[in-house]
XYZ file of N, CA and C in Angstrom:
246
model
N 10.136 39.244 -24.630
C 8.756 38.887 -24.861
C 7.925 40.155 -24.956
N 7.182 40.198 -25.815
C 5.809 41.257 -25.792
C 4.423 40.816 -25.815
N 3.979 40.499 -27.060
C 2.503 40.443 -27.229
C 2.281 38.822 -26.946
N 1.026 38.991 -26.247
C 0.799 37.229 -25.232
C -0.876 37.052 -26.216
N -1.294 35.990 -26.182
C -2.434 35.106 -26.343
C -2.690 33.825 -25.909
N -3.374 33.666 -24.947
C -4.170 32.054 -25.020
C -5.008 31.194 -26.282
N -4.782 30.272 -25.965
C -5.496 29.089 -26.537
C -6.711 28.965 -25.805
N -7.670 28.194 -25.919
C -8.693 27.522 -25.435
C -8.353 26.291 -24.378
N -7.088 25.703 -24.456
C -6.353 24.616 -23.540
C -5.468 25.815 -22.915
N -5.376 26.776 -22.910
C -4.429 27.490 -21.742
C -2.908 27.612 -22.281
N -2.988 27.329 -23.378
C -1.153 27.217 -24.018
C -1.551 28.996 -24.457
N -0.105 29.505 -23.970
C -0.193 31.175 -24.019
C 1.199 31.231 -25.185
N 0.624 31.858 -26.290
C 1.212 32.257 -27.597
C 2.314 33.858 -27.070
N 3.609 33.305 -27.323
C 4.346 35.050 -26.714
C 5.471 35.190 -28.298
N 4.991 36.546 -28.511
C 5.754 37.249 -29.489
C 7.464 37.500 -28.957
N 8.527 36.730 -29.621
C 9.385 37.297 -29.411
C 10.223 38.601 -30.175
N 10.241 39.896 -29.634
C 10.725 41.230 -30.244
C 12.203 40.655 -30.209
N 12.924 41.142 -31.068
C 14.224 40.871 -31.569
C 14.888 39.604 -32.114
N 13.602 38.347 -31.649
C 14.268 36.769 -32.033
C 13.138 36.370 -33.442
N 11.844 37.292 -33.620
C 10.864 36.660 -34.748
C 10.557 35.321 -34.810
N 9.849 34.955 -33.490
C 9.469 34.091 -33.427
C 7.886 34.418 -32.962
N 7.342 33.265 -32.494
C 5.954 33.011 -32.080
C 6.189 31.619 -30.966
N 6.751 31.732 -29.494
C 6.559 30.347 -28.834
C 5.064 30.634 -28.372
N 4.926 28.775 -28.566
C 3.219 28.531 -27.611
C 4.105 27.828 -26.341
N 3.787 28.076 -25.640
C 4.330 27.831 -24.115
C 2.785 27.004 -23.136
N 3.365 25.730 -22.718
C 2.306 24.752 -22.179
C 1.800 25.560 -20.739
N 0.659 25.659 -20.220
C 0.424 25.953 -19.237
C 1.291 25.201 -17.820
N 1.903 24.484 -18.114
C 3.182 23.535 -17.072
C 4.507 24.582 -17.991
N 4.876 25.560 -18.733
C 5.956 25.889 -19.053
C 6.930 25.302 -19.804
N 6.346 24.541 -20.097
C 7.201 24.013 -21.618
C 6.992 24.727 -23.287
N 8.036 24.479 -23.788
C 7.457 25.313 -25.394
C 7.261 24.104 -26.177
N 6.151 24.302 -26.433
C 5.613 23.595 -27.532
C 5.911 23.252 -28.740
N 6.122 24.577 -29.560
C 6.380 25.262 -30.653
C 6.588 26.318 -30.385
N 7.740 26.617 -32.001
C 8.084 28.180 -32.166
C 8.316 28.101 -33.706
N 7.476 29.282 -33.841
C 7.030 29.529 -35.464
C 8.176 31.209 -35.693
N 8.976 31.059 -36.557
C 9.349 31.368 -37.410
C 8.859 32.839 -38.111
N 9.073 33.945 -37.671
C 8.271 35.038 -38.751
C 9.590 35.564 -39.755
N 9.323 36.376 -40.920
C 10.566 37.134 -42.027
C 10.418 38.196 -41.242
N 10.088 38.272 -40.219
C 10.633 39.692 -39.429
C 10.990 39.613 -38.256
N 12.063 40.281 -37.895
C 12.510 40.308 -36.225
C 11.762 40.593 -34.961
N 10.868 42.169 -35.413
C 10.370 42.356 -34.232
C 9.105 42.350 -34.141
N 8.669 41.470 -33.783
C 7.021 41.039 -33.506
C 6.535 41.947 -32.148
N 5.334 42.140 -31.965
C 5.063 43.156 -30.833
C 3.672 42.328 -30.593
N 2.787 41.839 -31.281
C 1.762 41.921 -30.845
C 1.048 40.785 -31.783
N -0.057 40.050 -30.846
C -0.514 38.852 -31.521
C -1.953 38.761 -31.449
N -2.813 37.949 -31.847
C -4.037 37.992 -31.965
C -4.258 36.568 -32.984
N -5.557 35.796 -32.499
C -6.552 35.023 -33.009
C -7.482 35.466 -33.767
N -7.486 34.912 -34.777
C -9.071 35.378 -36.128
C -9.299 34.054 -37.090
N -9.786 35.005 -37.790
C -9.932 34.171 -38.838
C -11.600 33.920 -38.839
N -12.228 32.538 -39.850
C -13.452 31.988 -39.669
C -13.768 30.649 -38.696
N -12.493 30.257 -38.072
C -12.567 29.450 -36.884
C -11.293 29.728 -35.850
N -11.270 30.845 -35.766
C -10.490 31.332 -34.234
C -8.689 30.833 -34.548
N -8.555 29.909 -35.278
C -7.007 29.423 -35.352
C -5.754 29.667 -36.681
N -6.013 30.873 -36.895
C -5.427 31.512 -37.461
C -4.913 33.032 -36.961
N -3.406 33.119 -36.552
C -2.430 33.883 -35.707
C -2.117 34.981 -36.902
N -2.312 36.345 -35.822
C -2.065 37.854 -36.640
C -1.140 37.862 -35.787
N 0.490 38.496 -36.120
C 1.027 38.675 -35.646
C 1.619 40.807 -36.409
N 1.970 41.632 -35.157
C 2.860 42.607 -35.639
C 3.611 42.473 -35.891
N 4.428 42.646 -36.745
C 5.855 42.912 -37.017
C 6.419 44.355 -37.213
N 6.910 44.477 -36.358
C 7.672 46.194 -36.518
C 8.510 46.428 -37.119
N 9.412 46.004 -37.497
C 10.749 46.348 -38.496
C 10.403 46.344 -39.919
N 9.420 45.433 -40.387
C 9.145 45.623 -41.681
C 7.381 45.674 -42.245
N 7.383 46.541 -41.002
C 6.023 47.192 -40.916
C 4.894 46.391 -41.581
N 3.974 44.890 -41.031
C 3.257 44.277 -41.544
C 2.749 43.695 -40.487
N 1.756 43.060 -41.724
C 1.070 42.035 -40.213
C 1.778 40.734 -40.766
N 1.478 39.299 -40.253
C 2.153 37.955 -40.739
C 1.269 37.320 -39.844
N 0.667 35.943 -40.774
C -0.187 35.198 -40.416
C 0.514 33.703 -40.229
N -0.183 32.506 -38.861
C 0.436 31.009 -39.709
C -0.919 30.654 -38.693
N -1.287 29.444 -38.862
C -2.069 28.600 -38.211
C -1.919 27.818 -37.343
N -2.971 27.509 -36.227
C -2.553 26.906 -35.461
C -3.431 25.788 -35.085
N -3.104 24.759 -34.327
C -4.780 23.804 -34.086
C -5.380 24.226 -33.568
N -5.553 24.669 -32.519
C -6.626 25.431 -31.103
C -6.986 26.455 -31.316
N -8.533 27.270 -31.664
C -8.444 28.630 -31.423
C -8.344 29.315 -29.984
N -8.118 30.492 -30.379
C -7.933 31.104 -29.366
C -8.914 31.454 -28.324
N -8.426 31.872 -27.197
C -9.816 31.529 -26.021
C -10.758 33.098 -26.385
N -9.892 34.617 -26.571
C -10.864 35.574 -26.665
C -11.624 35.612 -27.762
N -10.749 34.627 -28.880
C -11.870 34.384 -30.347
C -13.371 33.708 -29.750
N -12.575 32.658 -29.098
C -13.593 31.842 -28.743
C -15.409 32.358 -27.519
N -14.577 32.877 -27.122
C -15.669 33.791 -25.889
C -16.451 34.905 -26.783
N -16.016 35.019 -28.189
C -17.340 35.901 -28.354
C -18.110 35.435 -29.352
N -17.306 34.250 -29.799
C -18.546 33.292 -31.016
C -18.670 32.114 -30.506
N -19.421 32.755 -29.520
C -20.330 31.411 -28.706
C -22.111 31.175 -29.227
Protein backbone atom coordinates (compact mmCIF):
# COMPACT_ATOMS: atom_id res chain seq x y z
CA UNK A 1 0.00 0.00 0.00
CA UNK A 2 1.09 3.70 -0.52
CA UNK A 3 -0.95 6.65 -1.40
CA UNK A 4 -4.38 6.79 0.94
CA UNK A 5 -7.59 9.16 0.41
CA UNK A 6 -10.94 9.48 2.08
CA UNK A 7 -14.29 9.84 0.88
CA UNK A 8 -16.79 12.07 2.52
CA UNK A 9 -18.51 8.61 4.10
CA UNK A 10 -15.01 7.62 5.49
CA UNK A 11 -14.30 4.81 2.74
CA UNK A 12 -10.27 5.36 2.47
CA UNK A 13 -9.07 4.94 -1.32
CA UNK A 14 -5.29 2.94 -1.02
CA UNK A 15 -2.97 2.81 -4.05
CA UNK A 16 -1.64 -0.53 -4.54
CA UNK A 17 2.43 -0.24 -5.69
CA UNK A 18 3.21 -3.41 -7.54
CA UNK A 19 -0.63 -4.87 -7.89
CA UNK A 20 -2.16 -1.40 -10.03
CA UNK A 21 -4.94 -1.22 -8.43
CA UNK A 22 -7.07 1.45 -6.51
CA UNK A 23 -9.07 -0.51 -3.32
CA UNK A 24 -11.83 1.75 -1.54
CA UNK A 25 -11.80 -0.01 1.76
CA UNK A 26 -15.22 0.48 4.08
CA UNK A 27 -14.52 2.25 7.24
CA UNK A 28 -15.62 -1.46 9.02
CA UNK A 29 -12.61 -2.90 6.56
CA UNK A 30 -14.14 -4.38 3.88
CA UNK A 31 -13.16 -3.63 0.08
CA UNK A 32 -15.59 -2.26 -1.69
CA UNK A 33 -14.02 -1.94 -4.94
CA UNK A 34 -10.83 -2.25 -6.79
CA UNK A 35 -10.22 -0.34 -9.92
CA UNK A 36 -7.85 -1.55 -12.26
CA UNK A 37 -4.93 0.95 -13.52
CA UNK A 38 -2.44 0.04 -17.18
CA UNK A 39 0.19 0.55 -14.70
CA UNK A 40 1.69 -1.40 -11.85
CA UNK A 41 3.01 1.04 -9.61
CA UNK A 42 0.67 3.56 -8.32
CA UNK A 43 2.18 5.76 -5.44
CA UNK A 44 -0.14 8.36 -4.89
CA UNK A 45 -3.86 9.45 -5.11
CA UNK A 46 -5.94 12.45 -4.97
CA UNK A 47 -9.68 13.84 -5.52
CA UNK A 48 -10.50 16.72 -8.21
CA UNK A 49 -12.15 17.45 -10.71
CA UNK A 50 -15.50 20.02 -10.91
CA UNK A 51 -17.32 17.91 -8.23
CA UNK A 52 -14.61 16.31 -6.00
CA UNK A 53 -15.26 12.56 -7.59
CA UNK A 54 -12.93 12.14 -9.98
CA UNK A 55 -9.52 9.99 -8.80
CA UNK A 56 -5.76 11.22 -9.89
CA UNK A 57 -3.83 8.53 -9.42
CA UNK A 58 0.48 8.25 -9.82
CA UNK A 59 1.71 5.79 -11.66
CA UNK A 60 5.45 5.23 -11.55
CA UNK A 61 6.51 2.72 -13.99
CA UNK A 62 5.00 4.37 -16.86
CA UNK A 63 5.43 7.71 -15.66
CA UNK A 64 1.69 9.30 -15.76
CA UNK A 65 -1.06 10.32 -14.03
CA UNK A 66 -4.53 7.92 -14.60
CA UNK A 67 -7.90 9.04 -13.84
CA UNK A 68 -11.52 6.86 -13.11
CA UNK A 69 -14.52 8.10 -11.17
CA UNK A 70 -16.04 7.56 -8.33
CA UNK A 71 -19.60 8.30 -6.53
CA UNK A 72 -18.49 10.19 -3.34
CA UNK A 73 -16.17 13.06 -3.46
CA UNK A 74 -13.51 13.20 -1.59
CA UNK A 75 -13.50 14.64 2.00
CA UNK A 76 -10.15 17.15 1.41
CA UNK A 77 -11.92 18.15 -2.03
CA UNK A 78 -14.77 18.60 -0.10
CA UNK A 79 -13.44 20.83 2.98
CA UNK A 80 -12.27 23.47 0.75
CA UNK A 81 -15.35 24.01 -1.61
CA UNK A 82 -17.54 24.66 1.01
Amino acid sequence: MDGMRCDIEGNLYVTRYGKGTVAKVSPKGKILLEVELKGKNCTNIAFGGPDGRTCYVTVADIGNIEKFRVDLPGRSWKLFHR
